[in-house]
Amino acid sequence: MNSTGLLEVTAVRRVTPRTVRVTFTGQGLDALEAWPDQQLKLLFPPPGRPVRLPAAEDDVMRWYQAYLEIPEDERPVMRSYTVRARRPEQAEIDVDFVLHGDEAGPATSWAAAAAPGDVLGRYGPDALYRRPLPSGDVVLLAGDETAIPAVWSLLSEVDNAVVFLEVPDEAEEQPMPGDVRWLHRDGAPHGTKLLEAVREAKVDGSAAAWLAGEAGTVRALRRHLVGERGIDKGAIEFTGYWRRKLTQDDAPTPEDLAEAAEKLGGG
């Protein structure tokens, strides 16, 4: 399946006060292979311009080089998102966008005004980025509101999960297929409630974990599970979906680079 193409909005609905679910259709979505925590790149056009796609390439690095070769004033902004649901018989996917209020970037601003007929570009989902689901006597799933779509998909594959999701308040809870402990920030610093809950959870070295959300919080969770709980690094899958005060356009931090090298090394 060609991993590059256009997506057209067919429906938009607000599923919580801060979450917008956008339904897309597009060529190739009818043949989309399914797996949990399925990522794709969305390409948001500059204001007032149509989406300009890079030349179609099967290799992701060549595709990314073609993306960088688009003139800067025409180059779309690229952001990573999780497929929330897929309906291949209708060539449709759903993607959830968390609205960040005064800190809105290009993706949030687009989602807040999205309407049927709007068009984005996409790269993926690419099986190259498929990560194995960790296994253990218990699987700890922990994240913030940006991790909800991935956790929703993971719960269809895991029947021994302990789940913690931190959201701004009660209104941001969503129906989930498993037993989820919802943690409400209610004005507390981001990640505080999640770290407290995981530290108090009854998990030990025989557990595995999947962690996602703000990068600093994910790092703190992972340090706790490895250093204080004795969980093997190889039993923890982790992703920093976003970075406080930084975007995907900003240079990676030393911590980002170290984690990327560790993932590539398999440890």
Tab-separated table of C-alpha atoms in Angstrom:
chain	number	residue	atom	x	y	z
A	1	MET	CA	0.000	0.000	0.000
A	2	ASN	CA	1.287	3.467	-0.848
A	3	SER	CA	1.961	5.169	2.473
A	4	THR	CA	1.529	8.692	1.095
A	5	GLY	CA	-1.774	10.266	0.122
A	6	LEU	CA	-4.499	12.774	0.825
A	7	LEU	CA	-7.134	12.587	3.541
A	8	GLU	CA	-10.494	14.350	3.278
A	9	VAL	CA	-12.563	15.187	6.329
A	10	THR	CA	-16.027	13.615	6.260
A	11	ALA	CA	-17.169	14.284	9.840
A	12	VAL	CA	-16.129	16.225	12.936
A	13	ARG	CA	-17.488	15.838	16.442
A	14	ARG	CA	-16.484	16.961	19.930
A	15	VAL	CA	-16.194	13.837	22.106
A	16	THR	CA	-15.151	15.767	25.232
A	17	PRO	CA	-14.766	19.515	25.864
A	18	ARG	CA	-11.086	19.266	24.871
A	19	THR	CA	-11.083	16.434	22.323
A	20	VAL	CA	-12.197	16.601	18.686
A	21	ARG	CA	-12.684	13.385	16.707
A	22	VAL	CA	-12.147	13.837	12.977
A	23	THR	CA	-13.209	11.205	10.452
A	24	PHE	CA	-11.137	10.994	7.265
A	25	THR	CA	-11.525	9.117	4.017
A	26	GLY	CA	-8.812	8.593	1.453
A	27	GLN	CA	-7.269	6.301	-1.115
A	28	GLY	CA	-5.661	3.232	0.423
A	29	LEU	CA	-7.511	3.324	3.746
A	30	ASP	CA	-9.617	0.359	2.645
A	31	ALA	CA	-6.451	-1.773	2.609
A	32	LEU	CA	-5.011	-0.489	5.875
A	33	GLU	CA	-3.527	-3.267	8.007
A	34	ALA	CA	-4.557	-3.102	11.663
A	35	TRP	CA	-2.348	-3.204	14.745
A	36	PRO	CA	-2.565	-1.582	18.201
A	37	ASP	CA	-1.058	1.875	18.775
A	38	GLN	CA	-1.011	2.567	15.043
A	39	GLN	CA	0.794	5.820	14.208
A	40	LEU	CA	0.623	8.009	11.140
A	41	LYS	CA	2.032	11.387	10.110
A	42	LEU	CA	-0.467	14.113	9.279
A	43	LEU	CA	0.608	16.961	6.995
A	44	PHE	CA	-1.072	20.314	7.665
A	45	PRO	CA	-0.850	22.849	4.810
A	46	PRO	CA	0.362	26.414	5.373
A	47	PRO	CA	-2.532	28.892	5.770
A	48	GLY	CA	-4.225	29.619	2.465
A	49	ARG	CA	-2.321	26.925	0.539
A	50	PRO	CA	-3.250	23.422	-0.612
A	51	VAL	CA	-1.380	20.408	0.739
A	52	ARG	CA	1.828	19.743	-1.164
A	53	LEU	CA	2.931	16.135	-0.768
A	54	PRO	CA	6.520	14.898	-1.072
A	55	ALA	CA	7.316	12.593	-3.945
A	56	ALA	CA	6.025	9.106	-3.219
A	57	GLU	CA	8.816	6.943	-1.805
A	58	ASP	CA	8.658	3.455	-0.338
A	59	ASP	CA	11.613	4.134	1.963
A	60	VAL	CA	10.757	6.448	4.877
A	61	MET	CA	14.146	8.186	4.876
A	62	ARG	CA	13.914	9.010	1.162
A	63	TRP	CA	10.359	10.189	1.724
A	64	TYR	CA	11.478	12.452	4.569
A	65	GLN	CA	14.292	13.879	2.436
A	66	ALA	CA	11.725	14.662	-0.280
A	67	TYR	CA	9.584	16.340	2.380
A	68	LEU	CA	12.505	18.565	3.445
A	69	GLU	CA	13.120	19.526	-0.180
A	70	ILE	CA	9.694	21.202	-0.419
A	71	PRO	CA	10.247	25.000	-0.226
A	72	GLU	CA	9.752	26.171	3.350
A	73	ASP	CA	6.830	28.482	2.523
A	74	GLU	CA	5.001	25.538	0.865
A	75	ARG	CA	6.088	22.735	3.190
A	76	PRO	CA	3.249	21.332	5.324
A	77	VAL	CA	3.664	21.027	9.088
A	78	MET	CA	4.044	17.375	10.068
A	79	ARG	CA	2.688	15.911	13.307
A	80	SER	CA	2.294	12.315	14.540
A	81	TYR	CA	-1.104	10.954	15.610
A	82	THR	CA	-2.661	7.627	16.568
A	83	VAL	CA	-5.440	5.999	14.571
A	84	ARG	CA	-8.403	5.934	16.971
A	85	ALA	CA	-10.613	3.665	14.833
A	86	ARG	CA	-10.669	2.275	11.321
A	87	ARG	CA	-13.498	1.209	9.010
A	88	PRO	CA	-11.851	-0.342	5.926
A	89	GLU	CA	-15.178	-1.149	4.285
A	90	GLN	CA	-15.826	2.614	4.129
A	91	ALA	CA	-12.164	3.599	3.610
A	92	GLU	CA	-12.355	5.669	6.803
A	93	ILE	CA	-10.253	6.309	9.886
A	94	ASP	CA	-10.877	8.401	13.013
A	95	VAL	CA	-8.202	10.549	14.622
A	96	ASP	CA	-8.627	12.299	17.980
A	97	PHE	CA	-7.100	15.755	18.481
A	98	VAL	CA	-6.527	17.140	21.971
A	99	LEU	CA	-7.148	20.894	22.032
A	100	HIS	CA	-4.542	22.786	24.021
A	101	GLY	CA	-6.262	26.146	24.485
A	102	ASP	CA	-3.914	29.128	24.609
A	103	GLU	CA	-0.931	26.912	23.719
A	104	ALA	CA	-2.485	25.798	20.442
A	105	GLY	CA	-0.054	24.866	17.694
A	106	PRO	CA	-0.831	24.353	14.006
A	107	ALA	CA	-2.441	20.925	14.483
A	108	THR	CA	-4.661	22.047	17.354
A	109	SER	CA	-5.650	25.218	15.507
A	110	TRP	CA	-6.560	23.162	12.437
A	111	ALA	CA	-8.597	20.665	14.470
A	112	ALA	CA	-10.519	23.398	16.305
A	113	ALA	CA	-11.789	24.724	12.961
A	114	ALA	CA	-11.968	21.450	10.993
A	115	ALA	CA	-14.987	20.874	8.750
A	116	PRO	CA	-16.089	18.296	6.172
A	117	GLY	CA	-14.239	18.820	2.907
A	118	ASP	CA	-10.966	19.925	4.504
A	119	VAL	CA	-7.925	18.080	3.159
A	120	LEU	CA	-4.686	16.979	4.824
A	121	GLY	CA	-1.757	14.878	3.665
A	122	ARG	CA	-0.586	11.699	5.338
A	123	TYR	CA	2.378	9.394	5.587
A	124	GLY	CA	1.635	5.959	7.005
A	125	PRO	CA	0.664	4.087	8.975
A	126	ASP	CA	3.950	2.337	8.222
A	127	ALA	CA	4.580	-1.118	9.681
A	128	LEU	CA	8.208	-0.060	10.141
A	129	TYR	CA	7.041	1.812	13.244
A	130	ARG	CA	5.047	-1.077	14.653
A	131	ARG	CA	6.318	-1.896	18.136
A	132	PRO	CA	5.845	-5.253	19.876
A	133	LEU	CA	3.451	-5.193	22.791
A	134	PRO	CA	5.303	-5.993	26.027
A	135	SER	CA	4.132	-9.064	27.953
A	136	GLY	CA	4.189	-9.882	31.664
A	137	ASP	CA	2.070	-11.246	34.483
A	138	VAL	CA	0.538	-7.759	34.573
A	139	VAL	CA	0.781	-5.090	31.876
A	140	LEU	CA	0.761	-1.538	33.188
A	141	LEU	CA	-0.657	0.998	30.707
A	142	ALA	CA	-0.089	4.603	31.765
A	143	GLY	CA	-0.418	7.927	29.986
A	144	ASP	CA	-2.143	11.266	29.690
A	145	GLU	CA	-5.025	12.382	27.455
A	146	THR	CA	-2.863	12.100	24.327
A	147	ALA	CA	-2.440	8.368	25.024
A	148	ILE	CA	-6.176	7.568	25.149
A	149	PRO	CA	-6.512	6.417	21.486
A	150	ALA	CA	-3.517	4.100	21.793
A	151	VAL	CA	-4.662	2.667	25.138
A	152	TRP	CA	-8.121	2.088	23.673
A	153	SER	CA	-6.555	-0.018	20.909
A	154	LEU	CA	-4.164	-1.834	23.259
A	155	LEU	CA	-6.998	-2.930	25.531
A	156	SER	CA	-8.397	-4.972	22.653
A	157	GLU	CA	-5.202	-7.065	22.812
A	158	VAL	CA	-4.443	-7.195	26.557
A	159	ASP	CA	-6.636	-8.907	29.153
A	160	ASN	CA	-4.331	-8.464	32.180
A	161	ALA	CA	-3.861	-4.699	32.077
A	162	VAL	CA	-3.696	-2.212	34.933
A	163	VAL	CA	-4.569	1.164	33.412
A	164	PHE	CA	-3.954	4.713	34.628
A	165	LEU	CA	-4.933	7.731	32.526
A	166	GLU	CA	-4.407	11.308	33.681
A	167	VAL	CA	-6.751	13.933	32.200
A	168	PRO	CA	-7.514	17.572	33.054
A	169	ASP	CA	-10.814	16.830	34.807
A	170	GLU	CA	-13.783	14.454	34.949
A	171	ALA	CA	-15.288	15.849	31.745
A	172	GLU	CA	-12.338	14.445	29.768
A	173	GLU	CA	-13.040	10.808	30.616
A	174	GLN	CA	-14.050	8.643	27.646
A	175	PRO	CA	-15.743	5.229	27.390
A	176	MET	CA	-13.049	2.549	27.329
A	177	PRO	CA	-13.177	-1.231	26.769
A	178	GLY	CA	-11.391	-2.062	30.032
A	179	ASP	CA	-11.166	-1.080	33.671
A	180	VAL	CA	-9.420	2.309	33.710
A	181	ARG	CA	-8.431	4.361	36.729
A	182	TRP	CA	-8.986	7.974	35.699
A	183	LEU	CA	-6.825	10.598	37.377
A	184	HIS	CA	-8.023	14.220	37.316
A	185	ARG	CA	-5.387	16.942	37.390
A	186	ASP	CA	-7.914	19.585	38.482
A	187	GLY	CA	-5.195	22.235	38.308
A	188	ALA	CA	-2.297	20.084	39.555
A	189	PRO	CA	0.943	20.097	37.508
A	190	HIS	CA	0.878	17.814	34.472
A	191	GLY	CA	2.008	14.279	35.331
A	192	THR	CA	1.872	14.641	39.115
A	193	LYS	CA	-1.228	12.504	39.628
A	194	LEU	CA	-0.017	9.875	37.166
A	195	LEU	CA	3.358	9.490	38.872
A	196	GLU	CA	1.712	9.213	42.289
A	197	ALA	CA	-0.730	6.558	41.099
A	198	VAL	CA	1.933	4.407	39.440
A	199	ARG	CA	4.166	4.621	42.519
A	200	GLU	CA	1.276	3.330	44.631
A	201	ALA	CA	0.210	0.620	42.174
A	202	LYS	CA	0.708	-3.052	43.026
A	203	VAL	CA	3.126	-4.062	40.274
A	204	ASP	CA	6.484	-5.807	40.609
A	205	GLY	CA	9.380	-7.075	38.566
A	206	SER	CA	7.236	-9.656	36.759
A	207	ALA	CA	5.179	-6.869	35.191
A	208	ALA	CA	5.535	-5.200	31.812
A	209	ALA	CA	4.607	-1.632	30.963
A	210	TRP	CA	3.515	0.640	28.130
A	211	LEU	CA	3.992	4.359	28.788
A	212	ALA	CA	3.084	7.360	26.644
A	213	GLY	CA	2.322	11.058	26.934
A	214	GLU	CA	4.462	14.069	27.863
A	215	ALA	CA	8.126	13.086	27.449
A	216	GLY	CA	9.342	14.224	30.873
A	217	THR	CA	6.590	12.341	32.661
A	218	VAL	CA	7.264	9.210	30.613
A	219	ARG	CA	10.945	9.374	31.576
A	220	ALA	CA	10.077	9.742	35.269
A	221	LEU	CA	7.680	6.778	35.108
A	222	ARG	CA	10.265	4.626	33.391
A	223	ARG	CA	12.989	5.528	35.914
A	224	HIS	CA	10.649	4.541	38.731
A	225	LEU	CA	9.659	1.214	37.179
A	226	VAL	CA	13.237	0.222	36.354
A	227	GLY	CA	15.073	1.700	39.334
A	228	GLU	CA	12.546	1.156	42.142
A	229	ARG	CA	10.367	-1.723	40.923
A	230	GLY	CA	13.077	-3.746	39.196
A	231	ILE	CA	11.203	-4.130	35.922
A	232	ASP	CA	13.522	-5.028	33.059
A	233	LYS	CA	14.043	-2.224	30.521
A	234	GLY	CA	13.152	-4.615	27.735
A	235	ALA	CA	9.699	-5.126	29.247
A	236	ILE	CA	8.838	-1.426	28.991
A	237	GLU	CA	7.577	0.163	25.785
A	238	PHE	CA	7.637	3.969	26.020
A	239	THR	CA	6.971	6.987	23.813
A	240	GLY	CA	7.094	10.703	24.528
A	241	TYR	CA	4.228	11.932	22.341
A	242	TRP	CA	4.948	15.568	23.111
A	243	ARG	CA	7.447	17.752	24.953
A	244	ARG	CA	6.569	20.565	27.328
A	245	LYS	CA	7.429	23.933	25.693
A	246	LEU	CA	8.792	22.153	22.595
A	247	THR	CA	7.225	20.881	19.365
A	248	GLN	CA	8.183	18.207	16.845
A	249	ASP	CA	9.872	20.965	14.844
A	250	ASP	CA	12.350	21.696	17.652
A	251	ALA	CA	15.691	19.918	17.846
A	252	PRO	CA	15.793	16.732	19.934
A	253	THR	CA	17.144	17.095	23.458
A	254	PRO	CA	20.018	14.902	24.705
A	255	GLU	CA	17.413	12.809	26.534
A	256	ASP	CA	15.447	12.383	23.283
A	257	LEU	CA	18.557	11.218	21.441
A	258	ALA	CA	19.548	8.801	24.194
A	259	GLU	CA	16.101	7.225	24.239
A	260	ALA	CA	16.010	6.927	20.440
A	261	ALA	CA	19.395	5.181	20.478
A	262	GLU	CA	18.208	2.831	23.204
A	263	LYS	CA	15.106	1.895	21.236
A	264	LEU	CA	17.135	1.249	18.085
A	265	GLY	CA	19.482	-0.890	20.124
A	266	GLY	CA	16.579	-2.916	21.476
A	267	GLY	CA	17.418	-2.305	25.110
